[in-house]
Amino acid sequence: LASRPHPKLTMLMRVSRWPTLGYAAFRSFSVYARPEYVQFKEEALEHALAIDKEGKEEVVICDFSSQFPKLEQGLLAANNKAKLTRIVNSEDFSDSLDSRNEIVLDDFVSFAQRPKDPWIDRVILEDPAYDVPLKKMSDFFYGLHHQMKPEGRIVIVTRPHDCRHYPFFSVAIDLWAASHPPVTFFSERLQKVGFEVRMKSFDMMMEVDTQDWIDELESRSFRALKDLDDSDMEEGIEYLDSIIGGNPHLVFEEKLVMITATKPSDGPSMDTLIVQEEGPPYGHCG
């Protein structure tokens, strides 16, 4: 197996000085279910959504991700005029509902292209390339633009195209790249259909038990790795073992990108700019 080097991985393992408490409590859970990481991700999303918590105005949220129930419950509790529509494309999904929630089972592109007057204030999308064919992405964004109210915004939560900061092996890197287009793929298409676009990055240091990380890979919890065959996985794990060298803990950077697309109140702007901002690190998870 030809494997590419991970320049930051070895260095980070050598210089780690963070405490290593609390690993046992997380052994039966995904690395990304750890409370510190969930908080990091939800705080970044909440900031990008910019929803009024005082409940002065009605806000309609459409969630295409189904990954942020705790955040959404908090928003609904704080704003009694907020309403949530969760769009799912799998009948396997189940969730409890209240009077201000609804679940719509539909293909994402079909939902966005329903003929309907503007009614949406906020849209949450996570890694849309998994659920929307790349050749349909512009159609998807165009449909959302039509259904969104003026000053409504889409927030896309995604990760960079380049994943070499993760303790991955070459086949995993290639699969990741194929399912995570560069963030400009989204921003340029959003801009073209009339949104004003901003991008902000968030970094967090992750310190994890090595076995937990191996379990994470072998379970294929990353959607990019779901079709990885067993032989490639086994060779990849052997490669990681060779460079980890028995170190019980790994330290690496977790990177998120928030793409915020706002519909101008006076219609599409001919001179909208894509603004890139660097977000401060949110902290350390480990």
mmCIF file of C-alpha atoms in Angstrom:
data_model
loop_
_atom_site.group_PDB
_atom_site.id
_atom_site.type_symbol
_atom_site.label_atom_id
_atom_site.label_comp_id
_atom_site.label_asym_id
_atom_site.label_seq_id
_atom_site.Cartn_x
_atom_site.Cartn_y
_atom_site.Cartn_z
ATOM 1 C CA LEU A 1 0.000 0.000 0.000
ATOM 2 C CA ALA A 2 1.503 3.287 -1.088
ATOM 3 C CA SER A 3 0.845 5.700 1.746
ATOM 4 C CA ARG A 4 1.385 9.427 1.857
ATOM 5 C CA PRO A 5 3.132 10.962 4.863
ATOM 6 C CA HIS A 6 1.250 12.899 7.503
ATOM 7 C CA PRO A 7 3.711 15.687 8.357
ATOM 8 C CA LYS A 8 1.810 17.000 11.361
ATOM 9 C CA LEU A 9 0.878 13.659 12.898
ATOM 10 C CA THR A 10 4.289 12.484 14.070
ATOM 11 C CA MET A 11 5.268 15.933 15.302
ATOM 12 C CA LEU A 12 2.050 16.356 17.263
ATOM 13 C CA MET A 13 2.475 12.974 18.929
ATOM 14 C CA ARG A 14 5.927 13.999 20.103
ATOM 15 C CA VAL A 15 5.015 17.402 21.506
ATOM 16 C CA SER A 16 1.728 16.492 23.183
ATOM 17 C CA ARG A 17 1.541 17.923 26.687
ATOM 18 C CA TRP A 18 -2.223 17.819 27.262
ATOM 19 C CA PRO A 19 -3.745 15.701 30.014
ATOM 20 C CA THR A 20 -4.913 12.222 29.132
ATOM 21 C CA LEU A 21 -7.790 11.855 31.568
ATOM 22 C CA GLY A 22 -11.220 10.602 30.701
ATOM 23 C CA TYR A 23 -10.551 8.173 27.854
ATOM 24 C CA ALA A 24 -12.330 5.213 29.454
ATOM 25 C CA ALA A 25 -15.585 7.149 29.613
ATOM 26 C CA PHE A 26 -15.595 7.507 25.841
ATOM 27 C CA ARG A 27 -14.418 4.047 24.738
ATOM 28 C CA SER A 28 -17.912 2.862 23.791
ATOM 29 C CA PHE A 29 -18.756 6.040 21.871
ATOM 30 C CA SER A 30 -17.635 7.685 18.686
ATOM 31 C CA VAL A 31 -14.696 10.059 19.071
ATOM 32 C CA TYR A 32 -16.992 12.710 17.647
ATOM 33 C CA ALA A 33 -19.686 12.105 20.276
ATOM 34 C CA ARG A 34 -17.430 13.489 22.991
ATOM 35 C CA PRO A 35 -19.120 16.396 24.778
ATOM 36 C CA GLU A 36 -16.215 18.777 24.135
ATOM 37 C CA TYR A 37 -16.390 18.206 20.388
ATOM 38 C CA VAL A 38 -20.185 18.420 20.211
ATOM 39 C CA GLN A 39 -20.067 21.719 22.086
ATOM 40 C CA PHE A 40 -17.329 23.051 19.806
ATOM 41 C CA LYS A 41 -19.349 22.212 16.697
ATOM 42 C CA GLU A 42 -22.695 23.465 17.997
ATOM 43 C CA GLU A 43 -21.268 26.758 19.245
ATOM 44 C CA ALA A 44 -19.757 27.424 15.828
ATOM 45 C CA LEU A 45 -23.068 26.612 14.118
ATOM 46 C CA GLU A 46 -25.151 28.659 16.545
ATOM 47 C CA HIS A 47 -22.937 31.684 15.947
ATOM 48 C CA ALA A 48 -23.328 31.296 12.182
ATOM 49 C CA LEU A 49 -27.108 30.858 12.342
ATOM 50 C CA ALA A 50 -27.554 34.114 14.312
ATOM 51 C CA ILE A 51 -31.085 33.299 15.444
ATOM 52 C CA ASP A 52 -32.914 35.712 17.746
ATOM 53 C CA LYS A 53 -33.298 33.992 21.110
ATOM 54 C CA GLU A 54 -35.692 36.550 22.489
ATOM 55 C CA GLY A 55 -38.560 35.261 20.381
ATOM 56 C CA LYS A 56 -39.542 38.620 18.940
ATOM 57 C CA GLU A 57 -39.922 37.289 15.419
ATOM 58 C CA GLU A 58 -41.002 33.966 13.938
ATOM 59 C CA VAL A 59 -38.137 31.964 12.467
ATOM 60 C CA VAL A 60 -38.513 28.870 10.298
ATOM 61 C CA ILE A 61 -35.517 26.510 10.299
ATOM 62 C CA CYS A 62 -35.042 23.767 7.702
ATOM 63 C CA ASP A 63 -32.502 21.171 8.757
ATOM 64 C CA PHE A 64 -31.117 18.820 6.108
ATOM 65 C CA SER A 65 -28.512 17.333 8.453
ATOM 66 C CA SER A 66 -30.330 15.789 11.457
ATOM 67 C CA GLN A 67 -27.053 16.123 13.370
ATOM 68 C CA PHE A 68 -27.839 18.895 15.826
ATOM 69 C CA PRO A 69 -30.878 17.892 17.910
ATOM 70 C CA LYS A 70 -29.523 19.375 21.149
ATOM 71 C CA LEU A 71 -28.850 22.738 19.538
ATOM 72 C CA GLU A 72 -32.253 22.775 17.855
ATOM 73 C CA GLN A 73 -34.040 21.878 21.073
ATOM 74 C CA GLY A 74 -32.280 24.776 22.770
ATOM 75 C CA LEU A 75 -33.265 27.192 20.007
ATOM 76 C CA LEU A 76 -36.895 26.064 20.126
ATOM 77 C CA ALA A 77 -36.947 26.357 23.911
ATOM 78 C CA ALA A 78 -35.487 29.873 23.830
ATOM 79 C CA ASN A 79 -37.639 31.164 20.992
ATOM 80 C CA ASN A 80 -41.289 30.166 21.227
ATOM 81 C CA LYS A 81 -41.891 31.475 17.714
ATOM 82 C CA ALA A 82 -39.288 29.196 16.128
ATOM 83 C CA LYS A 83 -40.408 26.299 13.941
ATOM 84 C CA LEU A 84 -38.312 23.404 12.699
ATOM 85 C CA THR A 85 -38.726 21.334 9.542
ATOM 86 C CA ARG A 86 -36.333 18.416 9.268
ATOM 87 C CA ILE A 87 -35.863 17.026 5.778
ATOM 88 C CA VAL A 88 -34.731 13.404 5.645
ATOM 89 C CA ASN A 89 -34.026 11.193 2.643
ATOM 90 C CA SER A 90 -34.142 7.869 4.470
ATOM 91 C CA GLU A 91 -37.046 6.043 6.050
ATOM 92 C CA ASP A 92 -34.629 4.716 8.680
ATOM 93 C CA PHE A 93 -34.725 8.087 10.400
ATOM 94 C CA SER A 94 -36.924 8.403 13.481
ATOM 95 C CA ASP A 95 -37.280 11.212 15.957
ATOM 96 C CA SER A 96 -39.698 12.606 18.505
ATOM 97 C CA LEU A 97 -41.769 15.551 17.387
ATOM 98 C CA ASP A 98 -43.592 18.348 19.087
ATOM 99 C CA SER A 99 -46.134 20.804 17.753
ATOM 100 C CA ARG A 100 -43.420 23.048 16.275
ATOM 101 C CA ASN A 101 -41.481 20.276 14.527
ATOM 102 C CA GLU A 102 -42.213 18.363 11.366
ATOM 103 C CA ILE A 103 -40.318 15.744 9.412
ATOM 104 C CA VAL A 104 -40.498 15.634 5.633
ATOM 105 C CA LEU A 105 -39.291 12.512 3.814
ATOM 106 C CA ASP A 106 -38.049 13.615 0.420
ATOM 107 C CA ASP A 107 -35.070 13.788 -1.869
ATOM 108 C CA PHE A 108 -33.187 16.973 -0.986
ATOM 109 C CA VAL A 109 -33.159 18.385 -4.525
ATOM 110 C CA SER A 110 -36.856 17.614 -5.014
ATOM 111 C CA PHE A 111 -37.715 19.359 -1.757
ATOM 112 C CA ALA A 112 -35.748 22.468 -2.724
ATOM 113 C CA GLN A 113 -37.497 22.649 -6.089
ATOM 114 C CA ARG A 114 -41.029 22.519 -4.767
ATOM 115 C CA PRO A 115 -43.036 25.490 -6.103
ATOM 116 C CA LYS A 116 -43.539 27.535 -2.960
ATOM 117 C CA ASP A 117 -43.414 31.191 -1.956
ATOM 118 C CA PRO A 118 -40.475 32.258 0.236
ATOM 119 C CA TRP A 119 -41.008 30.778 3.707
ATOM 120 C CA ILE A 120 -37.605 29.676 5.089
ATOM 121 C CA ASP A 121 -35.429 31.786 7.405
ATOM 122 C CA ARG A 122 -32.537 29.390 8.080
ATOM 123 C CA VAL A 123 -31.167 26.251 6.425
ATOM 124 C CA ILE A 124 -28.714 23.844 8.063
ATOM 125 C CA LEU A 125 -26.654 21.614 5.778
ATOM 126 C CA GLU A 126 -23.817 19.311 6.757
ATOM 127 C CA ASP A 127 -21.516 17.950 4.054
ATOM 128 C CA PRO A 128 -24.179 18.277 1.335
ATOM 129 C CA ALA A 129 -22.056 16.424 -1.233
ATOM 130 C CA TYR A 130 -23.074 13.161 0.459
ATOM 131 C CA ASP A 131 -26.771 13.737 -0.203
ATOM 132 C CA VAL A 132 -26.881 15.978 -3.266
ATOM 133 C CA PRO A 133 -25.210 14.882 -6.527
ATOM 134 C CA LEU A 134 -22.502 17.367 -7.442
ATOM 135 C CA LYS A 135 -24.055 17.990 -10.856
ATOM 136 C CA LYS A 136 -27.328 18.901 -9.095
ATOM 137 C CA MET A 137 -25.797 21.227 -6.487
ATOM 138 C CA SER A 138 -26.528 24.435 -8.418
ATOM 139 C CA ASP A 139 -30.158 23.372 -8.939
ATOM 140 C CA PHE A 140 -30.409 22.609 -5.234
ATOM 141 C CA PHE A 141 -29.080 26.030 -4.216
ATOM 142 C CA TYR A 142 -31.257 27.780 -6.794
ATOM 143 C CA GLY A 143 -34.360 26.096 -5.365
ATOM 144 C CA LEU A 144 -33.408 27.052 -1.812
ATOM 145 C CA HIS A 145 -32.791 30.652 -2.877
ATOM 146 C CA HIS A 146 -36.313 30.837 -4.274
ATOM 147 C CA GLN A 147 -37.857 29.448 -1.071
ATOM 148 C CA MET A 148 -35.884 31.598 1.365
ATOM 149 C CA LYS A 149 -37.098 34.887 2.763
ATOM 150 C CA PRO A 150 -35.027 38.036 2.227
ATOM 151 C CA GLU A 151 -32.088 38.051 4.667
ATOM 152 C CA GLY A 152 -32.522 34.322 5.188
ATOM 153 C CA ARG A 153 -29.328 32.331 5.402
ATOM 154 C CA ILE A 154 -27.938 28.912 4.640
ATOM 155 C CA VAL A 155 -25.233 27.559 6.920
ATOM 156 C CA ILE A 156 -23.149 24.707 5.531
ATOM 157 C CA VAL A 157 -21.025 22.771 8.016
ATOM 158 C CA THR A 158 -18.238 20.936 6.256
ATOM 159 C CA ARG A 159 -14.590 19.957 6.473
ATOM 160 C CA PRO A 160 -11.703 20.821 4.149
ATOM 161 C CA HIS A 161 -10.997 18.897 0.949
ATOM 162 C CA ASP A 162 -7.441 18.272 2.176
ATOM 163 C CA CYS A 163 -7.646 15.792 5.050
ATOM 164 C CA ARG A 164 -3.954 15.096 5.647
ATOM 165 C CA HIS A 165 -4.209 16.562 9.149
ATOM 166 C CA TYR A 166 -6.154 13.415 10.122
ATOM 167 C CA PRO A 167 -4.408 10.132 11.038
ATOM 168 C CA PHE A 168 -5.493 8.587 7.722
ATOM 169 C CA PHE A 169 -3.849 6.350 5.122
ATOM 170 C CA SER A 170 -3.685 6.899 1.361
ATOM 171 C CA VAL A 171 -6.872 5.073 0.308
ATOM 172 C CA ALA A 172 -8.845 6.912 3.005
ATOM 173 C CA ILE A 173 -7.351 10.219 1.830
ATOM 174 C CA ASP A 174 -8.449 9.523 -1.747
ATOM 175 C CA LEU A 175 -11.983 8.529 -0.709
ATOM 176 C CA TRP A 176 -12.258 11.638 1.462
ATOM 177 C CA ALA A 177 -11.142 13.928 -1.353
ATOM 178 C CA ALA A 178 -13.691 12.374 -3.719
ATOM 179 C CA SER A 179 -16.583 13.078 -1.342
ATOM 180 C CA HIS A 180 -15.423 16.455 0.017
ATOM 181 C CA PRO A 181 -15.070 18.947 -2.827
ATOM 182 C CA PRO A 182 -13.137 22.145 -2.118
ATOM 183 C CA VAL A 183 -15.227 24.658 -0.194
ATOM 184 C CA THR A 184 -15.081 26.955 -3.208
ATOM 185 C CA PHE A 185 -17.222 24.412 -5.064
ATOM 186 C CA PHE A 186 -20.097 25.383 -2.760
ATOM 187 C CA SER A 187 -19.328 29.068 -2.325
ATOM 188 C CA GLU A 188 -19.091 29.786 -6.060
ATOM 189 C CA ARG A 189 -22.404 28.067 -6.798
ATOM 190 C CA LEU A 190 -24.134 29.831 -3.926
ATOM 191 C CA GLN A 191 -22.853 33.155 -5.161
ATOM 192 C CA LYS A 192 -23.923 32.429 -8.728
ATOM 193 C CA VAL A 193 -27.585 31.915 -7.751
ATOM 194 C CA GLY A 194 -27.667 35.187 -5.794
ATOM 195 C CA PHE A 195 -26.392 34.608 -2.253
ATOM 196 C CA GLU A 196 -23.814 36.713 -0.450
ATOM 197 C CA VAL A 197 -21.253 34.260 0.859
ATOM 198 C CA ARG A 198 -18.874 34.217 3.815
ATOM 199 C CA MET A 199 -16.607 31.402 4.926
ATOM 200 C CA LYS A 200 -15.066 30.966 8.344
ATOM 201 C CA SER A 201 -12.786 28.211 9.583
ATOM 202 C CA PHE A 202 -12.644 26.753 13.090
ATOM 203 C CA ASP A 203 -9.846 24.597 14.470
ATOM 204 C CA MET A 204 -9.733 22.385 17.532
ATOM 205 C CA MET A 205 -6.991 20.133 18.875
ATOM 206 C CA MET A 206 -8.220 16.571 19.367
ATOM 207 C CA GLU A 207 -6.418 14.166 21.690
ATOM 208 C CA VAL A 208 -7.804 10.648 21.457
ATOM 209 C CA ASP A 209 -6.954 7.160 22.556
ATOM 210 C CA THR A 210 -5.233 5.398 19.646
ATOM 211 C CA GLN A 211 -7.517 2.377 19.876
ATOM 212 C CA ASP A 212 -10.568 4.633 19.846
ATOM 213 C CA TRP A 213 -9.340 6.156 16.598
ATOM 214 C CA ILE A 214 -8.692 2.730 15.053
ATOM 215 C CA ASP A 215 -12.212 1.690 16.118
ATOM 216 C CA GLU A 216 -13.565 4.871 14.524
ATOM 217 C CA LEU A 217 -11.936 3.990 11.210
ATOM 218 C CA GLU A 218 -12.889 0.308 11.288
ATOM 219 C CA SER A 219 -16.521 1.139 12.036
ATOM 220 C CA ARG A 220 -16.503 3.395 8.947
ATOM 221 C CA SER A 221 -18.328 6.096 10.861
ATOM 222 C CA PHE A 222 -16.863 8.611 8.411
ATOM 223 C CA ARG A 223 -19.312 8.518 5.524
ATOM 224 C CA ALA A 224 -16.401 8.912 3.111
ATOM 225 C CA LEU A 225 -15.118 5.486 4.175
ATOM 226 C CA LYS A 226 -18.377 3.545 4.004
ATOM 227 C CA ASP A 227 -17.378 1.719 0.792
ATOM 228 C CA LEU A 228 -13.806 0.981 1.863
ATOM 229 C CA ASP A 229 -13.225 -2.765 1.537
ATOM 230 C CA ASP A 230 -11.800 -4.854 4.341
ATOM 231 C CA SER A 231 -8.434 -5.530 2.714
ATOM 232 C CA ASP A 232 -7.715 -1.826 2.149
ATOM 233 C CA MET A 233 -8.827 -1.074 5.707
ATOM 234 C CA GLU A 234 -6.549 -3.776 7.124
ATOM 235 C CA GLU A 235 -3.531 -2.521 5.137
ATOM 236 C CA GLY A 236 -4.301 1.050 6.134
ATOM 237 C CA ILE A 237 -4.465 0.180 9.833
ATOM 238 C CA GLU A 238 -1.159 -1.683 9.539
ATOM 239 C CA TYR A 239 0.378 1.449 8.024
ATOM 240 C CA LEU A 240 -0.947 3.622 10.838
ATOM 241 C CA ASP A 241 0.405 1.157 13.397
ATOM 242 C CA SER A 242 3.837 1.451 11.784
ATOM 243 C CA ILE A 243 3.980 5.251 12.090
ATOM 244 C CA ILE A 244 2.232 5.491 15.467
ATOM 245 C CA GLY A 245 4.814 3.192 16.999
ATOM 246 C CA GLY A 246 2.826 2.082 20.025
ATOM 247 C CA ASN A 247 1.909 5.598 21.177
ATOM 248 C CA PRO A 248 -1.336 5.178 23.208
ATOM 249 C CA HIS A 249 -2.660 8.627 22.263
ATOM 250 C CA LEU A 250 -2.986 10.659 19.089
ATOM 251 C CA VAL A 251 -3.170 14.432 18.774
ATOM 252 C CA PHE A 252 -4.402 16.076 15.591
ATOM 253 C CA GLU A 253 -6.281 19.124 14.378
ATOM 254 C CA GLU A 254 -10.005 18.977 13.769
ATOM 255 C CA LYS A 255 -11.000 21.517 11.144
ATOM 256 C CA LEU A 256 -14.487 22.785 10.374
ATOM 257 C CA VAL A 257 -15.555 25.287 7.750
ATOM 258 C CA MET A 258 -18.795 27.238 8.095
ATOM 259 C CA ILE A 259 -20.110 28.603 4.805
ATOM 260 C CA THR A 260 -22.799 31.218 5.401
ATOM 261 C CA ALA A 261 -24.915 32.257 2.424
ATOM 262 C CA THR A 262 -27.336 35.145 2.925
ATOM 263 C CA LYS A 263 -30.131 36.107 0.549
ATOM 264 C CA PRO A 264 -29.954 39.892 0.050
ATOM 265 C CA SER A 265 -33.041 41.806 1.140
ATOM 266 C CA ASP A 266 -33.091 43.752 -2.141
ATOM 267 C CA GLY A 267 -32.692 40.766 -4.458
ATOM 268 C CA PRO A 268 -29.555 39.241 -5.989
ATOM 269 C CA SER A 269 -26.536 41.510 -5.946
ATOM 270 C CA MET A 270 -24.334 41.747 -9.027
ATOM 271 C CA ASP A 271 -21.214 42.490 -6.991
ATOM 272 C CA THR A 272 -21.491 40.028 -4.100
ATOM 273 C CA LEU A 273 -18.128 38.970 -2.750
ATOM 274 C CA ILE A 274 -16.926 35.746 -1.216
ATOM 275 C CA VAL A 275 -15.316 36.768 2.069
ATOM 276 C CA GLN A 276 -13.033 34.330 3.850
ATOM 277 C CA GLU A 277 -12.430 34.745 7.561
ATOM 278 C CA GLU A 278 -10.199 32.861 9.943
ATOM 279 C CA GLY A 279 -11.972 31.819 13.110
ATOM 280 C CA PRO A 280 -10.033 31.544 16.383
ATOM 281 C CA PRO A 281 -9.386 28.056 17.740
ATOM 282 C CA TYR A 282 -12.236 27.020 20.020
ATOM 283 C CA GLY A 283 -10.074 24.965 22.343
ATOM 284 C CA HIS A 284 -8.857 21.464 22.948
ATOM 285 C CA CYS A 285 -10.786 18.198 23.103
ATOM 286 C CA GLY A 286 -9.112 15.460 25.046
#
